[in-house]
Amino acid sequence: MHFDDGVSQLAPVSLAVPIVACCLLLAIGRRASRGVTNGVAISGALAVAGTDVALYAASGSRVINWVGHWLPGRGHPVGIVLVVDRTGAGIALLAAVLMVLALVYSAKYFDTADAHYQCLMLLFLAGMNGFALTGDLFDMFVFFELMGAAAYALTGFKVEDRTSLQGALNFGIVNSLGAYLTLMGIGLLYARTSQLGLAQIGTALDHRSPDALVVVAFVLVMTGWLVKAAAVPFHFWLDDAHAAAPAPVCILFSGVMVELGLYGVLRVYWTCFAGTIPASDVRRTLLVIGAVTALVGAAMCLAQRHLKRLLAFSTIAHMGLFMCAAGTMDGTGVTGAAVYVVGHAGAKCALFLLAGILLNRYGSVDEVTLHGKARDAPVLGALFGLGTLALAGMPPFGSGLGKAVGEDALSSSGYWFGPVLFVAVSAITGGAALRAGGRMFLGLGPKPFEDEEQTTGDEEQPETAERITRLPASLVGPIVVLLAGCAALGLVPSAAHAIGSGVERLLDHGGYEAQVLRHVAPQPAPPPEDIDWSTTGVLLGLLSAALAVVTAIAGWYAEPIQRRAGAFLKPFQRCLAGLRALHSGHVGDYVAWLMVGVVVLTAIVGLPLR
Amino acid sequence: MSYYGYFVAGAVLLVGVFGMARSRNLVHAVVCLSVSQAGTYVMLLSIGYQRHATAPVFGSTQKPSADVVDPVMQALCLTDIVVSATVTALLLALSLQIAKHHGTTDPDELTALRG
Amino acid sequence: MNRSVRLWVVTIAGLAVAVAFGLAFVGLPSFGGSSHPYRTAAVHAAVAHQTANVVSSVNFDQRGLDTLGEETILFASVIGVSALLRPSQEEQDAGPSDTGRVLGLTQIFGYAVIPLVCIIGLDVIAHGQLTPGGGFQGGIIVASGIHLLYVAGSYSTLDKLRPVALFEHGEAVGAAAFACLGVAGAATTMGFLGNVLPRGTFGQLYSAGSVPLLNGAVGVEVASGAIVLVAKFLDQAILLGPKRG
């Protein structure tokens, strides 16, 4: 256990490093060459990754740092505590690694506006690190807003692109409103407990039955994190933001930022509310919201022709699956979610970077416009194909392993719909991406008819000054690294074991409080469960991949199929059209749905507790 | 009277939300967002208030004592204000660029992202 | 959704949320009550560190990490606005038109008040540990003082006397200073953002340890950041026009 020693100082120092690097970049940005600014930025991100590795290695029994040496004496604790366990350190490390890859990808060709782009990326990294490492609820809000501020500016970075400005504004308004609702919840909790730290709030709320104030405070605090996690009906901002954000920014959004929302939900529940709101209640909530999110994401994913929006809806669908897996509220489920998150990050981020290359090479990310045009890039095509199969959960990719563990957790908790949902959603989203890839790289299927209602991908401005014709290592390298990482996660047993061991400490409510407040050493961790491929897992993974291929084929030959089976498909098409009409791009609609979501959450959480 | 401050806070937040939903101008929507946040200031300060207590600043006329209003809530409110001002600035910059590039600030007329 | 459907949805949902708020608020301790344990502990901690302004002690000493996050949000927003409001390829610097007329009285009063406002701002920053105020508040006052040059004079006057690049560097220096003070603390036994300097005498200018230094760093950062922010907006409104030819 690391308390108040050199290792524990690494936690706050990992927040100061990107800030100092950003200050240096801002000072030299105007005059320094591209190589220098990229060097400083990538070194800053690598330094953060290094400290996160050290923290991860030390966090097996939690690293605790009371910032400024305000240790909890006999009285009321007044300081802010940083509590780093495996889950927090792990997700912080994932953020740092993805940031390094994103900065390498954008090193050569991006228009970075006097290094402002790299500055914003480093501050975004600081926000994500702070959110993952802190043990104080108001501090979580502050770093959430830091993540948000940097993210809004990065989304709108391509100022000449109309879609990026609108996407950034929708993103900004909806996420900020969610954060302010969270702040109301934090105020309510402070009024009841007079504490702001997670462990302290948990201790004050323990062993009392939850009244209306505690339930409403829980719902309000969850709202902000669920908006970030793109749970339905808070998810509308995500596809708008991804549509026009630069590709390296999209990989951070899809790979780690939305997953931090789910991390926030789990962290706050298990530390503050696990002693008062029963886990069964939260299980029901997460499973319902997760299932709806997964289905909505998958359905909308099929209907997209804009490649980045397609991948964004696939992220929403996968977030639904992560919520279902973590919503079993037991160790296996959370482990499955963690492995799935890392595997998904590898696959999804590779696909986003490929979309970025397509945009900069051919001037469009529209599946229909690029029909057959990408035939001259077989390497990209092969990588794209591998990425889509990884997304569909095919063994031996790590995403498939996470999917298998998640299915296992759900079915052993008695939720038979779990494996069905996981297979269906992975197949649909993987199939939609495969359909897009087949159209663009191989020209498969007849040219589809133009649908006026769809957002086309032709208005996207390329991120580079001129079309790129070669494929340098700085662009293709990160893609290969991501796919290789995803594959390694599934092939190398110790990788998944490393993620799994210690993730269960996330659920350790009593141990967290005792260690943070009373300096009690934690119980030795139970030996991690066997996180390995089971026969069922492998079979279901192969089934998802096969169904993904079927979905892709149905997509390529959609028109002939429609002509033959039109009457049968009509009700589904009408539902889908209705769903698509709801995604209007209008910020007033999104705010209305946010309010509806708060009401629904309060009902699902609160009514059974009356 | 003992819950009045809290209800005002909730009402201000909901008024801001209603304003955002019915807004026909993006600048108006961004200002409604900061109105919603003003509701959180009222909430935090109401929670921290104590009747017949003084400000948590000591000097020659006020000796240190624990009979002051809650300084932690005031510190949180200060953080909240800075966050609000900066996020509003960012969103207004976005609105300005939207007005330039789309030619309108009416959310009803922004149709670039649909379906 | 069309407009009327949206308004119905938000009204009904808003009413339901209001009901939920109402049920929650009746569980709150009544307004003006005297039980605030965190308050008592914070006051004792502030007095122990010789800080007369307890709010500053909470902000910069006890919960300094929140303030680091907060000033970083300001920093990120200013960089974000600089990036978002950068001149696009179709725009160019058209030069200020300077066609307005400022009343003589406004000019005299404005120019006379500028040094006064700036000094007041610096005073608020410097006395953050003693009186209500501090880096954030004082920084905004200083920035407003500088912009009186625009109100009393013209955009050209402001542009000549406030070099934006200098203030961008000032912002970077302020933010880096705060972070480096924190890291310097990490090298001592007090840890990151620990109050390591000698505490001084309660109620004197030299008190509260490192709080005045942190206040100064924040003041520099906020003042510079606000000046850069307004500069970018003013550029958009006054300077930039479509490219000719």
PDB file of C-alpha atoms in Angstrom, chain C residues 59-240:
ATOM      1  CA  ASN C  59      -9.211  27.379  -2.413  1.00  0.00           C
ATOM      2  CA  PHE C  60      -5.423  27.473  -2.450  1.00  0.00           C
ATOM      3  CA  ASP C  61      -4.329  25.478   0.562  1.00  0.00           C
ATOM      4  CA  GLN C  62      -6.832  22.825   1.609  1.00  0.00           C
ATOM      5  CA  ARG C  63      -8.440  22.122  -1.773  1.00  0.00           C
ATOM      6  CA  GLY C  64      -5.665  23.417  -3.984  1.00  0.00           C
ATOM      7  CA  LEU C  65      -6.077  20.643  -6.540  1.00  0.00           C
ATOM      8  CA  ASP C  66      -9.568  21.898  -7.387  1.00  0.00           C
ATOM      9  CA  THR C  67      -8.112  25.333  -8.048  1.00  0.00           C
ATOM     10  CA  LEU C  68      -5.401  23.831 -10.238  1.00  0.00           C
ATOM     11  CA  GLY C  69      -8.162  22.172 -12.239  1.00  0.00           C
ATOM     12  CA  GLU C  70     -10.191  25.352 -12.347  1.00  0.00           C
ATOM     13  CA  GLU C  71      -7.414  27.578 -13.624  1.00  0.00           C
ATOM     14  CA  THR C  72      -6.543  24.890 -16.151  1.00  0.00           C
ATOM     15  CA  ILE C  73     -10.146  25.031 -17.382  1.00  0.00           C
ATOM     16  CA  LEU C  74      -9.710  28.776 -17.866  1.00  0.00           C
ATOM     17  CA  PHE C  75      -6.424  28.143 -19.642  1.00  0.00           C
ATOM     18  CA  ALA C  76      -7.985  25.510 -21.897  1.00  0.00           C
ATOM     19  CA  SER C  77     -10.940  27.747 -22.728  1.00  0.00           C
ATOM     20  CA  VAL C  78      -8.730  30.660 -23.731  1.00  0.00           C
ATOM     21  CA  ILE C  79      -6.597  28.395 -25.933  1.00  0.00           C
ATOM     22  CA  GLY C  80      -9.802  26.915 -27.329  1.00  0.00           C
ATOM     23  CA  VAL C  81     -11.230  30.334 -28.159  1.00  0.00           C
ATOM     24  CA  SER C  82      -7.920  31.338 -29.761  1.00  0.00           C
ATOM     25  CA  ALA C  83      -8.091  28.224 -31.916  1.00  0.00           C
ATOM     26  CA  LEU C  84     -11.791  28.593 -32.762  1.00  0.00           C
ATOM     27  CA  LEU C  85     -11.599  32.284 -33.622  1.00  0.00           C
ATOM     28  CA  ARG C  86      -8.454  32.043 -35.706  1.00  0.00           C
ATOM     29  CA  PRO C  87      -8.730  33.785 -39.076  1.00  0.00           C
ATOM     30  CA  SER C  88      -9.820  31.373 -41.739  1.00  0.00           C
ATOM     31  CA  GLN C  89      -8.369  31.243 -45.188  1.00  0.00           C
ATOM     32  CA  GLU C  90     -11.136  33.405 -46.617  1.00  0.00           C
ATOM     33  CA  GLU C  91     -10.568  36.214 -44.182  1.00  0.00           C
ATOM     34  CA  GLN C  92      -7.967  38.844 -43.837  1.00  0.00           C
ATOM     35  CA  ASP C  93      -7.119  41.675 -41.509  1.00  0.00           C
ATOM     36  CA  ALA C  94      -9.191  44.547 -42.854  1.00  0.00           C
ATOM     37  CA  GLY C  95      -7.876  47.063 -40.350  1.00  0.00           C
ATOM     38  CA  PRO C  96     -10.061  48.796 -37.791  1.00  0.00           C
ATOM     39  CA  SER C  97     -12.474  51.357 -39.193  1.00  0.00           C
ATOM     40  CA  ASP C  98     -12.304  53.709 -36.186  1.00  0.00           C
ATOM     41  CA  THR C  99     -15.373  55.602 -37.291  1.00  0.00           C
ATOM     42  CA  GLY C 100     -16.974  55.959 -33.870  1.00  0.00           C
ATOM     43  CA  ARG C 101     -16.841  59.069 -31.720  1.00  0.00           C
ATOM     44  CA  VAL C 102     -16.106  59.040 -28.010  1.00  0.00           C
ATOM     45  CA  LEU C 103     -17.431  61.806 -25.789  1.00  0.00           C
ATOM     46  CA  GLY C 104     -14.721  64.012 -24.347  1.00  0.00           C
ATOM     47  CA  LEU C 105     -15.889  63.359 -20.821  1.00  0.00           C
ATOM     48  CA  THR C 106     -15.728  59.592 -21.356  1.00  0.00           C
ATOM     49  CA  GLN C 107     -12.204  59.928 -22.675  1.00  0.00           C
ATOM     50  CA  ILE C 108     -10.957  61.959 -19.732  1.00  0.00           C
ATOM     51  CA  PHE C 109     -12.690  59.896 -17.110  1.00  0.00           C
ATOM     52  CA  GLY C 110     -11.712  56.632 -18.789  1.00  0.00           C
ATOM     53  CA  TYR C 111      -8.037  57.415 -19.107  1.00  0.00           C
ATOM     54  CA  ALA C 112      -7.905  58.764 -15.561  1.00  0.00           C
ATOM     55  CA  VAL C 113      -9.534  55.673 -14.097  1.00  0.00           C
ATOM     56  CA  ILE C 114      -7.393  53.069 -15.922  1.00  0.00           C
ATOM     57  CA  PRO C 115      -4.401  53.195 -13.540  1.00  0.00           C
ATOM     58  CA  LEU C 116      -6.763  53.291 -10.570  1.00  0.00           C
ATOM     59  CA  VAL C 117      -8.613  50.166 -11.668  1.00  0.00           C
ATOM     60  CA  CYS C 118      -5.392  48.322 -12.413  1.00  0.00           C
ATOM     61  CA  ILE C 119      -3.989  49.174  -9.001  1.00  0.00           C
ATOM     62  CA  ILE C 120      -7.183  48.080  -7.307  1.00  0.00           C
ATOM     63  CA  GLY C 121      -6.975  44.804  -9.200  1.00  0.00           C
ATOM     64  CA  LEU C 122      -3.361  44.243  -8.183  1.00  0.00           C
ATOM     65  CA  ASP C 123      -4.302  45.095  -4.602  1.00  0.00           C
ATOM     66  CA  VAL C 124      -7.105  42.524  -4.631  1.00  0.00           C
ATOM     67  CA  ILE C 125      -4.681  39.903  -5.932  1.00  0.00           C
ATOM     68  CA  ALA C 126      -1.989  40.752  -3.401  1.00  0.00           C
ATOM     69  CA  HIS C 127      -4.309  40.725  -0.401  1.00  0.00           C
ATOM     70  CA  GLY C 128      -6.124  37.517  -1.341  1.00  0.00           C
ATOM     71  CA  GLN C 129      -5.122  35.838   1.860  1.00  0.00           C
ATOM     72  CA  LEU C 130      -6.448  38.688   4.009  1.00  0.00           C
ATOM     73  CA  THR C 131      -9.525  40.170   2.369  1.00  0.00           C
ATOM     74  CA  PRO C 132     -12.240  38.805   0.119  1.00  0.00           C
ATOM     75  CA  GLY C 133     -10.713  38.462  -3.304  1.00  0.00           C
ATOM     76  CA  GLY C 134      -7.661  36.792  -4.682  1.00  0.00           C
ATOM     77  CA  GLY C 135      -6.155  35.822  -7.987  1.00  0.00           C
ATOM     78  CA  PHE C 136      -9.364  35.187  -9.934  1.00  0.00           C
ATOM     79  CA  GLN C 137     -11.208  38.285  -8.873  1.00  0.00           C
ATOM     80  CA  GLY C 138      -8.212  40.610  -9.091  1.00  0.00           C
ATOM     81  CA  GLY C 139      -7.167  39.244 -12.451  1.00  0.00           C
ATOM     82  CA  ILE C 140     -10.529  40.064 -14.002  1.00  0.00           C
ATOM     83  CA  ILE C 141     -10.391  43.574 -12.515  1.00  0.00           C
ATOM     84  CA  VAL C 142      -6.959  44.174 -14.065  1.00  0.00           C
ATOM     85  CA  ALA C 143      -8.155  42.878 -17.432  1.00  0.00           C
ATOM     86  CA  SER C 144     -11.204  45.166 -17.290  1.00  0.00           C
ATOM     87  CA  GLY C 145      -8.953  48.081 -16.446  1.00  0.00           C
ATOM     88  CA  ILE C 146      -6.859  47.479 -19.540  1.00  0.00           C
ATOM     89  CA  HIS C 147      -9.955  47.311 -21.703  1.00  0.00           C
ATOM     90  CA  LEU C 148     -10.975  50.768 -20.559  1.00  0.00           C
ATOM     91  CA  LEU C 149      -8.450  51.779 -23.223  1.00  0.00           C
ATOM     92  CA  TYR C 150     -10.965  50.505 -25.767  1.00  0.00           C
ATOM     93  CA  VAL C 151     -13.942  52.150 -24.091  1.00  0.00           C
ATOM     94  CA  ALA C 152     -12.255  55.508 -23.554  1.00  0.00           C
ATOM     95  CA  GLY C 153     -10.153  55.460 -26.672  1.00  0.00           C
ATOM     96  CA  SER C 154     -10.432  53.322 -29.760  1.00  0.00           C
ATOM     97  CA  TYR C 155      -9.539  49.882 -30.970  1.00  0.00           C
ATOM     98  CA  SER C 156      -6.266  51.189 -32.423  1.00  0.00           C
ATOM     99  CA  THR C 157      -5.249  52.578 -29.043  1.00  0.00           C
ATOM    100  CA  LEU C 158      -5.973  49.273 -27.376  1.00  0.00           C
ATOM    101  CA  ASP C 159      -4.198  47.340 -30.075  1.00  0.00           C
ATOM    102  CA  LYS C 160      -1.036  49.418 -29.790  1.00  0.00           C
ATOM    103  CA  LEU C 161      -0.848  49.251 -26.028  1.00  0.00           C
ATOM    104  CA  ARG C 162      -1.694  45.606 -25.400  1.00  0.00           C
ATOM    105  CA  PRO C 163       0.522  43.221 -27.339  1.00  0.00           C
ATOM    106  CA  VAL C 164      -1.475  39.997 -27.459  1.00  0.00           C
ATOM    107  CA  ALA C 165       1.603  37.794 -27.770  1.00  0.00           C
ATOM    108  CA  LEU C 166       2.910  39.159 -24.462  1.00  0.00           C
ATOM    109  CA  PHE C 167      -0.297  38.236 -22.714  1.00  0.00           C
ATOM    110  CA  GLU C 168      -0.339  34.786 -24.280  1.00  0.00           C
ATOM    111  CA  HIS C 169       3.069  34.237 -22.763  1.00  0.00           C
ATOM    112  CA  GLY C 170       1.805  35.713 -19.497  1.00  0.00           C
ATOM    113  CA  GLU C 171      -0.967  33.163 -19.452  1.00  0.00           C
ATOM    114  CA  ALA C 172       1.464  30.318 -20.020  1.00  0.00           C
ATOM    115  CA  VAL C 173       3.770  31.647 -17.297  1.00  0.00           C
ATOM    116  CA  GLY C 174       0.923  31.929 -14.800  1.00  0.00           C
ATOM    117  CA  ALA C 175      -0.403  28.441 -15.411  1.00  0.00           C
ATOM    118  CA  ALA C 176       3.078  26.917 -15.389  1.00  0.00           C
ATOM    119  CA  ALA C 177       3.920  28.764 -12.170  1.00  0.00           C
ATOM    120  CA  PHE C 178       0.953  27.247 -10.367  1.00  0.00           C
ATOM    121  CA  ALA C 179       1.764  23.736 -11.573  1.00  0.00           C
ATOM    122  CA  CYS C 180       5.472  24.140 -10.777  1.00  0.00           C
ATOM    123  CA  LEU C 181       4.725  25.407  -7.261  1.00  0.00           C
ATOM    124  CA  GLY C 182       2.733  22.238  -6.833  1.00  0.00           C
ATOM    125  CA  VAL C 183       5.534  20.041  -8.113  1.00  0.00           C
ATOM    126  CA  ALA C 184       8.024  21.911  -5.899  1.00  0.00           C
ATOM    127  CA  GLY C 185       5.836  20.984  -2.969  1.00  0.00           C
ATOM    128  CA  ALA C 186       5.978  17.350  -4.082  1.00  0.00           C
ATOM    129  CA  ALA C 187       9.720  17.411  -3.519  1.00  0.00           C
ATOM    130  CA  THR C 188       9.227  18.260   0.164  1.00  0.00           C
ATOM    131  CA  THR C 189       7.522  16.401   2.969  1.00  0.00           C
ATOM    132  CA  MET C 190       4.334  18.399   2.481  1.00  0.00           C
ATOM    133  CA  GLY C 191       3.623  16.802  -0.848  1.00  0.00           C
ATOM    134  CA  PHE C 192       2.124  18.206  -4.026  1.00  0.00           C
ATOM    135  CA  LEU C 193       0.601  21.674  -3.497  1.00  0.00           C
ATOM    136  CA  GLY C 194       1.613  21.555   0.127  1.00  0.00           C
ATOM    137  CA  ASN C 195       1.873  24.834   1.997  1.00  0.00           C
ATOM    138  CA  VAL C 196       5.643  24.714   2.445  1.00  0.00           C
ATOM    139  CA  LEU C 197       6.591  28.336   3.008  1.00  0.00           C
ATOM    140  CA  PRO C 198       6.838  29.830   6.497  1.00  0.00           C
ATOM    141  CA  ARG C 199       3.394  30.747   7.708  1.00  0.00           C
ATOM    142  CA  GLY C 200       4.007  34.320   8.846  1.00  0.00           C
ATOM    143  CA  THR C 201       1.799  36.306  11.188  1.00  0.00           C
ATOM    144  CA  PHE C 202      -1.975  36.110  11.129  1.00  0.00           C
ATOM    145  CA  GLY C 203      -3.507  39.195   9.568  1.00  0.00           C
ATOM    146  CA  GLN C 204      -0.283  40.600   8.123  1.00  0.00           C
ATOM    147  CA  LEU C 205       0.523  40.814   4.436  1.00  0.00           C
ATOM    148  CA  TYR C 206       3.156  38.157   4.870  1.00  0.00           C
ATOM    149  CA  SER C 207       1.055  35.243   6.063  1.00  0.00           C
ATOM    150  CA  ALA C 208      -0.560  32.029   4.912  1.00  0.00           C
ATOM    151  CA  GLY C 209       2.577  30.513   3.504  1.00  0.00           C
ATOM    152  CA  SER C 210       2.381  29.789  -0.202  1.00  0.00           C
ATOM    153  CA  VAL C 211      -1.178  31.117  -0.657  1.00  0.00           C
ATOM    154  CA  PRO C 212      -0.011  34.610  -1.778  1.00  0.00           C
ATOM    155  CA  LEU C 213       2.307  33.061  -4.363  1.00  0.00           C
ATOM    156  CA  LEU C 214      -0.443  30.865  -5.756  1.00  0.00           C
ATOM    157  CA  ASN C 215      -2.745  33.883  -5.758  1.00  0.00           C
ATOM    158  CA  GLY C 216      -0.174  35.808  -7.756  1.00  0.00           C
ATOM    159  CA  ALA C 217       0.238  33.019 -10.292  1.00  0.00           C
ATOM    160  CA  VAL C 218      -3.523  32.757 -10.740  1.00  0.00           C
ATOM    161  CA  GLY C 219      -3.826  36.546 -10.996  1.00  0.00           C
ATOM    162  CA  VAL C 220      -1.273  36.701 -13.797  1.00  0.00           C
ATOM    163  CA  GLU C 221      -2.940  33.825 -15.593  1.00  0.00           C
ATOM    164  CA  VAL C 222      -6.500  35.123 -15.291  1.00  0.00           C
ATOM    165  CA  ALA C 223      -5.625  38.698 -16.256  1.00  0.00           C
ATOM    166  CA  SER C 224      -3.619  37.597 -19.282  1.00  0.00           C
ATOM    167  CA  GLY C 225      -6.202  34.991 -20.241  1.00  0.00           C
ATOM    168  CA  ALA C 226      -9.094  37.434 -20.090  1.00  0.00           C
ATOM    169  CA  ILE C 227      -7.164  39.971 -22.186  1.00  0.00           C
ATOM    170  CA  VAL C 228      -6.384  37.372 -24.853  1.00  0.00           C
ATOM    171  CA  LEU C 229     -10.006  36.169 -24.814  1.00  0.00           C
ATOM    172  CA  VAL C 230     -11.486  39.620 -25.370  1.00  0.00           C
ATOM    173  CA  ALA C 231      -8.804  40.349 -27.968  1.00  0.00           C
ATOM    174  CA  LYS C 232      -9.904  37.372 -30.066  1.00  0.00           C
ATOM    175  CA  PHE C 233     -13.565  38.385 -29.897  1.00  0.00           C
ATOM    176  CA  LEU C 234     -12.733  42.005 -30.737  1.00  0.00           C
ATOM    177  CA  ASP C 235     -10.632  40.857 -33.687  1.00  0.00           C
ATOM    178  CA  GLN C 236     -13.568  38.912 -35.062  1.00  0.00           C
ATOM    179  CA  ALA C 237     -15.924  41.816 -34.625  1.00  0.00           C
ATOM    180  CA  ILE C 238     -13.728  44.661 -35.759  1.00  0.00           C
ATOM    181  CA  LEU C 239     -10.746  43.505 -37.725  1.00  0.00           C
ATOM    182  CA  LEU C 240     -11.555  40.567 -39.893  1.00  0.00           C
TER     183      LEU C 240
END
